[in-house]
C-alpha angles and dihedrals in degrees: 000000000000091000092050089053091046092050091055099040100038089050091047095040091076099045139073161348132142110261130239129123094254092051092046092050089050090053093050091048089051092053091047092049091050092052093045092049092052094045091049091048091055095041092050090071101026144109120195111313120246105240111164101169142005131212114217119235141165128227116244117204123203129188132166131162140179121246112291123232112245091212106099090217090060097036093121095049100103138085131242138178122204128179140164124191142159123260117200128199120294091256089067095068095149093054094046092047090053092051091047090053091053096051095041099051113142115250117272095351106062090225115141113264093199094244141008092256089060090046089055090051091054091047095050091046089057090049093052090049089050091050091053093048094046106023093166094059109119093203131093129203125254142170131200120184128170122183111199132189100228097176145356128198129162106319091341126108119178117202129192120200111203117189141171121189139180128187101164130298134086096314145348128252131246124201141176122207125181130212120193106198124201100207098189093044094041094226143110110250122236130191089263089064091055106034136056124260116285092019096138103090095042093046091048092051092050092045092050091053090053093043093052091048091049091049095044094245129144121237092258101036116123121255091211092123092060129072097243111136110259088356090283117138116240135172123223129218096247097112142141126214108233129174092254105037149322110297114209123191128199112200125216114294091017097097102342140035123275091254091058091055130194122354122207125199120190116195109195116223088233087069095052104036093130092053098054118102115236112252092013124135091267102039091089090062093063117090 
């Protein structure tokens, strides 16, 4: 399921949202609120985090736009792509390549576009085709994507990709995708790297208990108002390793309507002690 989410959100993360200063400010506030909400969720159950080292990096900023119409009535009818992302030292080739792949995903497919400049070309091409098909549309296209380093800890770097896109329609779409990077092993970590074999059912049961409590639901109450298939609770693989637990995020339309927004689910390590692999990246967080 994680890859299905990633295909949608990575593709979307680079593309869209009609431009005006009010809209852009709204998007930035949304990103800020998302980050604050997640940080508060972690801090609410936390002691001091265990950060043993820190890799230096610089923030790269990217912005391209199509030619703007000088007619004030059509001032928002153009496309832009904006991104900011960390760049680590040259020795961390794997990490930099992963970040590059995220920010240079080809529009609507998720396929790598080789570089972010090429991704912008694809994006603008789609916008021009849209403009020809619907010349009376007052909206432009835009894309905002911020990749943040949310934590580092001994060979582990956790990234959060925050995006908001708009390509016409009633509203755009925000999303958050996490990447837990094993620096020494040059790989992106999955739940299988952290948890024992056959963990799925037990983890799902524990997660559902927490989810129901967070949502104010009883143990037997129907999930008919959520988008779970066959009204059966499931967890996705869009998670971040934190110092207090595994933080899962469901993006809009995944389990709730757009209006209900993003849903976070923090599973404390204390609840899944028996599921954690010895000597894994999260075993040190368990007392």
